[in-house]
Amino acid sequence: TALLVAKALPVLMVVFYLLKRGLAVPERVSLIARDYDKVFVSVSPAIAHYRISDPTYNNRLARLTLSMVNQGGLPRRSHLIIPQFVPGGTLRGISASKT
């Protein structure tokens, strides 16, 4: 079982809630943060999360803004900015089951 949680404060609240309920992370529940926060690498275990590098985000946002200004809108295509997954200690590995 894994939880995908948005924003830093709710991630920490979920960790505390799970610990209060006796559910250890990652032994019983894996946890992934949707958003990056610098606290995620400062805690132990480090929290697995998704991150968009600032230069990538700034570059993409600037290009989209210039396109809107110069062309009056955006082309009809996807404008996704795909984040990078940063593994942490809050993910339990999958082991092969013995039959």
Short mmCIF file of C-alpha atoms in Angstrom, two decimals:
data_model
loop_
_atom_site.label_atom_id
_atom_site.label_comp_id
_atom_site.label_asym_id
_atom_site.label_seq_id
_atom_site.Cartn_x
_atom_site.Cartn_y
_atom_site.Cartn_z
CA THR A 1 0.00 0.00 0.00
CA ALA A 2 1.26 3.46 -0.88
CA LEU A 3 -0.04 6.97 -0.36
CA LEU A 4 0.55 9.85 -2.77
CA VAL A 5 0.16 13.10 -0.83
CA ALA A 6 0.27 16.69 -2.09
CA LYS A 7 2.04 19.60 -0.35
CA ALA A 8 4.64 19.45 2.41
CA LEU A 9 2.52 20.04 5.50
CA PRO A 10 -0.04 17.32 4.66
CA VAL A 11 2.84 14.89 3.98
CA LEU A 12 4.22 15.46 7.45
CA MET A 13 0.74 15.25 8.97
CA VAL A 14 0.21 11.87 7.24
CA VAL A 15 3.56 10.59 8.58
CA PHE A 16 2.60 11.56 12.14
CA TYR A 17 -0.88 10.10 11.73
CA LEU A 18 0.49 6.78 10.45
CA LEU A 19 3.01 6.58 13.29
CA LYS A 20 0.26 7.33 15.82
CA ARG A 21 -1.76 4.46 14.34
CA GLY A 22 1.26 2.12 14.59
CA LEU A 23 1.82 2.00 10.83
CA ALA A 24 5.53 2.33 10.16
CA VAL A 25 6.77 4.04 6.99
CA PRO A 26 7.86 2.25 4.76
CA GLU A 27 7.48 -1.13 6.47
CA ARG A 28 3.66 -1.04 6.45
CA VAL A 29 2.83 1.92 4.20
CA SER A 30 4.90 3.56 1.47
CA LEU A 31 4.66 7.32 1.08
CA ILE A 32 5.33 9.56 -1.93
CA ALA A 33 5.01 13.34 -1.93
CA ARG A 34 3.57 14.87 -5.08
CA ASP A 35 5.40 18.13 -4.48
CA TYR A 36 8.96 18.92 -3.45
CA ASP A 37 9.92 20.62 -0.22
CA LYS A 38 13.46 21.02 1.10
CA VAL A 39 12.45 19.40 4.39
CA PHE A 40 11.97 16.07 2.58
CA VAL A 41 15.72 15.49 2.29
CA SER A 42 16.34 16.69 5.86
CA VAL A 43 14.20 14.08 7.60
CA SER A 44 15.06 10.43 8.10
CA PRO A 45 14.08 8.52 6.14
CA ALA A 46 14.12 11.00 3.27
CA ILE A 47 10.66 11.27 1.72
CA ALA A 48 10.24 10.05 -1.85
CA HIS A 49 8.87 12.87 -3.99
CA TYR A 50 8.51 14.41 -7.43
CA ARG A 51 10.51 17.49 -8.30
CA ILE A 52 10.71 19.93 -11.18
CA SER A 53 14.07 21.61 -11.45
CA ASP A 54 13.85 25.39 -11.20
CA PRO A 55 15.73 26.04 -14.47
CA THR A 56 13.48 23.62 -16.38
CA TYR A 57 10.31 25.13 -14.92
CA ASN A 58 11.45 28.72 -15.48
CA ASN A 59 12.56 28.02 -19.05
CA ARG A 60 9.32 26.25 -19.98
CA LEU A 61 7.14 28.90 -18.32
CA ALA A 62 9.04 31.72 -20.07
CA ARG A 63 8.64 30.03 -23.47
CA LEU A 64 4.91 29.50 -22.94
CA THR A 65 4.46 33.11 -21.80
CA LEU A 66 6.35 34.46 -24.82
CA SER A 67 4.26 32.28 -27.10
CA MET A 68 1.07 33.69 -25.59
CA VAL A 69 2.32 37.27 -25.97
CA ASN A 70 3.71 36.91 -29.48
CA GLN A 71 1.03 34.64 -30.97
CA GLY A 72 -1.99 35.58 -28.89
CA GLY A 73 -2.38 32.12 -27.42
CA LEU A 74 -0.90 28.67 -27.13
CA PRO A 75 -0.90 26.01 -29.84
CA ARG A 76 -3.40 23.17 -29.35
CA ARG A 77 -1.00 20.58 -28.04
CA SER A 78 0.12 19.29 -24.70
CA HIS A 79 2.13 21.69 -22.53
CA LEU A 80 3.08 19.29 -19.78
CA ILE A 81 6.07 19.80 -17.55
CA ILE A 82 7.03 16.32 -16.40
CA PRO A 83 8.58 16.16 -12.92
CA GLN A 84 11.50 13.93 -12.01
CA PHE A 85 10.95 11.20 -9.42
CA VAL A 86 13.34 11.40 -6.46
CA PRO A 87 13.38 8.10 -4.56
CA GLY A 88 13.61 8.23 -0.81
CA GLY A 89 13.48 5.99 2.19
CA THR A 90 9.68 6.04 2.37
CA LEU A 91 9.23 3.43 -0.36
CA ARG A 92 9.25 -0.25 0.38
CA GLY A 93 10.73 -2.49 -2.26
CA ILE A 94 8.58 -5.13 -3.88
CA SER A 95 9.73 -8.64 -3.15
CA ALA A 96 8.84 -11.66 -5.21
CA SER A 97 6.34 -13.85 -3.44
CA LYS A 98 7.30 -17.45 -2.76
CA THR A 99 4.85 -20.04 -4.00
#
